[in-house]
Amino acid sequence: MDRGTVGSANRGRLSVGVRTEGRSEVVTPVGELDHHTADLLREPLESAVAEGRARLVVDCSGLDFCDSTGLNVLLGARLKAEAAGGGVHLAGMQPVVARVFEITGAEAVFTVHASLADALSG
């Protein structure tokens, strides 16, 4: 199921698709994840955990940009998912986004997969 873009004044800069696949909630942000668009990703991640789907797979293949606010959204989701017995898996990061995780050391606290298929098979 694709829930589309969550309402925002910044519609178009980031869209977020959400679907359940097996035991995973797959969240697919496409565009720019920053201070202005972070809630568009935060809401479906928090909703998934609140509804009992704590294995979150974030398909980052369509993410063109991620700043510290976006990183904090993912870190917050990780804490909530782990508290519920799950975790956050990041898949298919573009080099520019992967660099943010590398520089900050955040890649060490996430399970990172080369592709969505790899994340779903784990």
JSON list of C-alpha atoms in Angstrom, two decimals:
[
{"chain": "A", "resi": 1, "resn": "MET", "atom": "CA", "xyz": [0.00, 0.00, 0.00]},
{"chain": "A", "resi": 2, "resn": "ASP", "atom": "CA", "xyz": [1.39, 3.40, -0.97]},
{"chain": "A", "resi": 3, "resn": "ARG", "atom": "CA", "xyz": [0.15, 6.19, 1.29]},
{"chain": "A", "resi": 4, "resn": "GLY", "atom": "CA", "xyz": [1.71, 8.87, -0.93]},
{"chain": "A", "resi": 5, "resn": "THR", "atom": "CA", "xyz": [2.99, 12.18, 0.28]},
{"chain": "A", "resi": 6, "resn": "VAL", "atom": "CA", "xyz": [2.09, 13.36, 3.75]},
{"chain": "A", "resi": 7, "resn": "GLY", "atom": "CA", "xyz": [0.61, 16.86, 3.60]},
{"chain": "A", "resi": 8, "resn": "SER", "atom": "CA", "xyz": [3.06, 19.74, 3.82]},
{"chain": "A", "resi": 9, "resn": "ALA", "atom": "CA", "xyz": [3.70, 23.22, 2.52]},
{"chain": "A", "resi": 10, "resn": "ASN", "atom": "CA", "xyz": [6.87, 21.76, 0.99]},
{"chain": "A", "resi": 11, "resn": "ARG", "atom": "CA", "xyz": [5.04, 19.18, -1.09]},
{"chain": "A", "resi": 12, "resn": "GLY", "atom": "CA", "xyz": [7.16, 18.12, -4.01]},
{"chain": "A", "resi": 13, "resn": "ARG", "atom": "CA", "xyz": [10.59, 18.37, -2.35]},
{"chain": "A", "resi": 14, "resn": "LEU", "atom": "CA", "xyz": [10.05, 15.05, -0.59]},
{"chain": "A", "resi": 15, "resn": "SER", "atom": "CA", "xyz": [7.51, 12.33, -1.07]},
{"chain": "A", "resi": 16, "resn": "VAL", "atom": "CA", "xyz": [7.28, 9.26, 1.11]},
{"chain": "A", "resi": 17, "resn": "GLY", "atom": "CA", "xyz": [5.81, 5.94, 0.08]},
{"chain": "A", "resi": 18, "resn": "VAL", "atom": "CA", "xyz": [4.91, 3.32, 2.68]},
{"chain": "A", "resi": 19, "resn": "ARG", "atom": "CA", "xyz": [4.08, -0.33, 2.23]},
{"chain": "A", "resi": 20, "resn": "THR", "atom": "CA", "xyz": [4.18, -3.50, 4.26]},
{"chain": "A", "resi": 21, "resn": "GLU", "atom": "CA", "xyz": [6.27, -6.30, 2.83]},
{"chain": "A", "resi": 22, "resn": "GLY", "atom": "CA", "xyz": [6.39, -9.48, 4.90]},
{"chain": "A", "resi": 23, "resn": "ARG", "atom": "CA", "xyz": [7.42, -8.52, 8.41]},
{"chain": "A", "resi": 24, "resn": "SER", "atom": "CA", "xyz": [8.91, -5.21, 7.28]},
{"chain": "A", "resi": 25, "resn": "GLU", "atom": "CA", "xyz": [7.45, -1.76, 6.88]},
{"chain": "A", "resi": 26, "resn": "VAL", "atom": "CA", "xyz": [9.14, -0.31, 3.80]},
{"chain": "A", "resi": 27, "resn": "VAL", "atom": "CA", "xyz": [9.38, 3.47, 3.84]},
{"chain": "A", "resi": 28, "resn": "THR", "atom": "CA", "xyz": [10.61, 5.11, 0.64]},
{"chain": "A", "resi": 29, "resn": "PRO", "atom": "CA", "xyz": [11.58, 8.78, 0.83]},
{"chain": "A", "resi": 30, "resn": "VAL", "atom": "CA", "xyz": [12.23, 10.39, -2.55]},
{"chain": "A", "resi": 31, "resn": "GLY", "atom": "CA", "xyz": [13.80, 13.84, -2.86]},
{"chain": "A", "resi": 32, "resn": "GLU", "atom": "CA", "xyz": [15.41, 16.05, -0.23]},
{"chain": "A", "resi": 33, "resn": "LEU", "atom": "CA", "xyz": [15.27, 15.22, 3.47]},
{"chain": "A", "resi": 34, "resn": "ASP", "atom": "CA", "xyz": [16.00, 18.33, 5.49]},
{"chain": "A", "resi": 35, "resn": "HIS", "atom": "CA", "xyz": [14.65, 20.64, 8.18]},
{"chain": "A", "resi": 36, "resn": "HIS", "atom": "CA", "xyz": [11.65, 21.60, 6.04]},
{"chain": "A", "resi": 37, "resn": "THR", "atom": "CA", "xyz": [10.65, 18.07, 5.02]},
{"chain": "A", "resi": 38, "resn": "ALA", "atom": "CA", "xyz": [11.69, 15.95, 8.02]},
{"chain": "A", "resi": 39, "resn": "ASP", "atom": "CA", "xyz": [8.16, 15.54, 9.38]},
{"chain": "A", "resi": 40, "resn": "LEU", "atom": "CA", "xyz": [7.13, 13.91, 6.11]},
{"chain": "A", "resi": 41, "resn": "LEU", "atom": "CA", "xyz": [9.41, 11.00, 7.01]},
{"chain": "A", "resi": 42, "resn": "ARG", "atom": "CA", "xyz": [9.03, 11.14, 10.80]},
{"chain": "A", "resi": 43, "resn": "GLU", "atom": "CA", "xyz": [5.25, 10.64, 10.72]},
{"chain": "A", "resi": 44, "resn": "PRO", "atom": "CA", "xyz": [5.12, 7.32, 8.82]},
{"chain": "A", "resi": 45, "resn": "LEU", "atom": "CA", "xyz": [8.08, 5.91, 10.75]},
{"chain": "A", "resi": 46, "resn": "GLU", "atom": "CA", "xyz": [6.49, 6.71, 14.11]},
{"chain": "A", "resi": 47, "resn": "SER", "atom": "CA", "xyz": [3.09, 5.48, 12.93]},
{"chain": "A", "resi": 48, "resn": "ALA", "atom": "CA", "xyz": [4.54, 2.14, 11.84]},
{"chain": "A", "resi": 49, "resn": "VAL", "atom": "CA", "xyz": [6.13, 1.53, 15.24]},
{"chain": "A", "resi": 50, "resn": "ALA", "atom": "CA", "xyz": [2.97, 2.68, 17.06]},
{"chain": "A", "resi": 51, "resn": "GLU", "atom": "CA", "xyz": [0.98, 0.16, 14.98]},
{"chain": "A", "resi": 52, "resn": "GLY", "atom": "CA", "xyz": [3.34, -2.68, 15.92]},
{"chain": "A", "resi": 53, "resn": "ARG", "atom": "CA", "xyz": [5.52, -2.78, 12.82]},
{"chain": "A", "resi": 54, "resn": "ALA", "atom": "CA", "xyz": [8.97, -2.29, 14.35]},
{"chain": "A", "resi": 55, "resn": "ARG", "atom": "CA", "xyz": [11.16, -3.69, 11.55]},
{"chain": "A", "resi": 56, "resn": "LEU", "atom": "CA", "xyz": [11.57, -0.58, 9.43]},
{"chain": "A", "resi": 57, "resn": "VAL", "atom": "CA", "xyz": [13.32, -0.67, 6.08]},
{"chain": "A", "resi": 58, "resn": "VAL", "atom": "CA", "xyz": [14.09, 2.76, 4.65]},
{"chain": "A", "resi": 59, "resn": "ASP", "atom": "CA", "xyz": [14.72, 2.55, 0.92]},
{"chain": "A", "resi": 60, "resn": "CYS", "atom": "CA", "xyz": [17.13, 5.46, 0.45]},
{"chain": "A", "resi": 61, "resn": "SER", "atom": "CA", "xyz": [17.72, 4.88, -3.26]},
{"chain": "A", "resi": 62, "resn": "GLY", "atom": "CA", "xyz": [15.59, 7.92, -4.20]},
{"chain": "A", "resi": 63, "resn": "LEU", "atom": "CA", "xyz": [16.98, 10.19, -1.51]},
{"chain": "A", "resi": 64, "resn": "ASP", "atom": "CA", "xyz": [19.04, 12.98, -3.11]},
{"chain": "A", "resi": 65, "resn": "PHE", "atom": "CA", "xyz": [19.98, 14.85, 0.06]},
{"chain": "A", "resi": 66, "resn": "CYS", "atom": "CA", "xyz": [19.92, 14.35, 3.82]},
{"chain": "A", "resi": 67, "resn": "ASP", "atom": "CA", "xyz": [20.96, 16.92, 6.40]},
{"chain": "A", "resi": 68, "resn": "SER", "atom": "CA", "xyz": [21.38, 16.60, 10.17]},
{"chain": "A", "resi": 69, "resn": "THR", "atom": "CA", "xyz": [17.64, 17.01, 10.76]},
{"chain": "A", "resi": 70, "resn": "GLY", "atom": "CA", "xyz": [16.92, 14.06, 8.48]},
{"chain": "A", "resi": 71, "resn": "LEU", "atom": "CA", "xyz": [19.61, 12.05, 10.20]},
{"chain": "A", "resi": 72, "resn": "ASN", "atom": "CA", "xyz": [18.02, 12.84, 13.57]},
{"chain": "A", "resi": 73, "resn": "VAL", "atom": "CA", "xyz": [14.64, 11.61, 12.29]},
{"chain": "A", "resi": 74, "resn": "LEU", "atom": "CA", "xyz": [16.22, 8.28, 11.39]},
{"chain": "A", "resi": 75, "resn": "LEU", "atom": "CA", "xyz": [18.09, 8.08, 14.70]},
{"chain": "A", "resi": 76, "resn": "GLY", "atom": "CA", "xyz": [14.87, 8.77, 16.61]},
{"chain": "A", "resi": 77, "resn": "ALA", "atom": "CA", "xyz": [13.04, 6.10, 14.62]},
{"chain": "A", "resi": 78, "resn": "ARG", "atom": "CA", "xyz": [15.86, 3.68, 15.40]},
{"chain": "A", "resi": 79, "resn": "LEU", "atom": "CA", "xyz": [15.47, 4.24, 19.15]},
{"chain": "A", "resi": 80, "resn": "LYS", "atom": "CA", "xyz": [11.70, 3.73, 19.00]},
{"chain": "A", "resi": 81, "resn": "ALA", "atom": "CA", "xyz": [11.95, 0.67, 16.76]},
{"chain": "A", "resi": 82, "resn": "GLU", "atom": "CA", "xyz": [14.60, -0.95, 18.96]},
{"chain": "A", "resi": 83, "resn": "ALA", "atom": "CA", "xyz": [12.55, -0.26, 22.09]},
{"chain": "A", "resi": 84, "resn": "ALA", "atom": "CA", "xyz": [9.70, -2.14, 20.38]},
{"chain": "A", "resi": 85, "resn": "GLY", "atom": "CA", "xyz": [11.96, -5.09, 19.54]},
{"chain": "A", "resi": 86, "resn": "GLY", "atom": "CA", "xyz": [12.76, -4.10, 15.95]},
{"chain": "A", "resi": 87, "resn": "GLY", "atom": "CA", "xyz": [15.23, -1.90, 14.15]},
{"chain": "A", "resi": 88, "resn": "VAL", "atom": "CA", "xyz": [15.86, 0.40, 11.23]},
{"chain": "A", "resi": 89, "resn": "HIS", "atom": "CA", "xyz": [17.51, -0.95, 8.10]},
{"chain": "A", "resi": 90, "resn": "LEU", "atom": "CA", "xyz": [18.81, 1.50, 5.49]},
{"chain": "A", "resi": 91, "resn": "ALA", "atom": "CA", "xyz": [18.97, 0.33, 1.90]},
{"chain": "A", "resi": 92, "resn": "GLY", "atom": "CA", "xyz": [20.42, 1.61, -1.36]},
{"chain": "A", "resi": 93, "resn": "MET", "atom": "CA", "xyz": [21.98, 4.85, -0.12]},
{"chain": "A", "resi": 94, "resn": "GLN", "atom": "CA", "xyz": [23.32, 7.18, -2.80]},
{"chain": "A", "resi": 95, "resn": "PRO", "atom": "CA", "xyz": [26.96, 8.26, -2.20]},
{"chain": "A", "resi": 96, "resn": "VAL", "atom": "CA", "xyz": [26.02, 11.82, -1.20]},
{"chain": "A", "resi": 97, "resn": "VAL", "atom": "CA", "xyz": [23.66, 10.51, 1.50]},
{"chain": "A", "resi": 98, "resn": "ALA", "atom": "CA", "xyz": [26.00, 7.72, 2.59]},
{"chain": "A", "resi": 99, "resn": "ARG", "atom": "CA", "xyz": [28.69, 10.36, 3.14]},
{"chain": "A", "resi": 100, "resn": "VAL", "atom": "CA", "xyz": [26.57, 12.10, 5.80]},
{"chain": "A", "resi": 101, "resn": "PHE", "atom": "CA", "xyz": [26.29, 8.81, 7.70]},
{"chain": "A", "resi": 102, "resn": "GLU", "atom": "CA", "xyz": [30.00, 8.14, 7.28]},
{"chain": "A", "resi": 103, "resn": "ILE", "atom": "CA", "xyz": [31.11, 11.59, 8.47]},
{"chain": "A", "resi": 104, "resn": "THR", "atom": "CA", "xyz": [28.88, 11.52, 11.54]},
{"chain": "A", "resi": 105, "resn": "GLY", "atom": "CA", "xyz": [29.56, 7.89, 12.42]},
{"chain": "A", "resi": 106, "resn": "ALA", "atom": "CA", "xyz": [25.84, 7.13, 12.23]},
{"chain": "A", "resi": 107, "resn": "GLU", "atom": "CA", "xyz": [26.43, 4.25, 9.81]},
{"chain": "A", "resi": 108, "resn": "ALA", "atom": "CA", "xyz": [27.73, 2.28, 12.82]},
{"chain": "A", "resi": 109, "resn": "VAL", "atom": "CA", "xyz": [24.34, 2.31, 14.57]},
{"chain": "A", "resi": 110, "resn": "PHE", "atom": "CA", "xyz": [22.21, 1.27, 11.58]},
{"chain": "A", "resi": 111, "resn": "THR", "atom": "CA", "xyz": [22.06, -1.92, 9.61]},
{"chain": "A", "resi": 112, "resn": "VAL", "atom": "CA", "xyz": [23.01, -0.76, 6.12]},
{"chain": "A", "resi": 113, "resn": "HIS", "atom": "CA", "xyz": [22.22, -2.82, 3.00]},
{"chain": "A", "resi": 114, "resn": "ALA", "atom": "CA", "xyz": [23.41, -2.30, -0.56]},
{"chain": "A", "resi": 115, "resn": "SER", "atom": "CA", "xyz": [19.88, -2.73, -1.92]},
{"chain": "A", "resi": 116, "resn": "LEU", "atom": "CA", "xyz": [16.25, -2.99, -0.90]},
{"chain": "A", "resi": 117, "resn": "ALA", "atom": "CA", "xyz": [16.27, -6.66, -1.92]},
{"chain": "A", "resi": 118, "resn": "ASP", "atom": "CA", "xyz": [19.16, -7.31, 0.48]},
{"chain": "A", "resi": 119, "resn": "ALA", "atom": "CA", "xyz": [17.36, -5.53, 3.32]},
{"chain": "A", "resi": 120, "resn": "LEU", "atom": "CA", "xyz": [14.17, -7.51, 2.78]},
{"chain": "A", "resi": 121, "resn": "SER", "atom": "CA", "xyz": [15.95, -10.85, 2.56]},
{"chain": "A", "resi": 122, "resn": "GLY", "atom": "CA", "xyz": [17.63, -10.38, 5.94]}
]
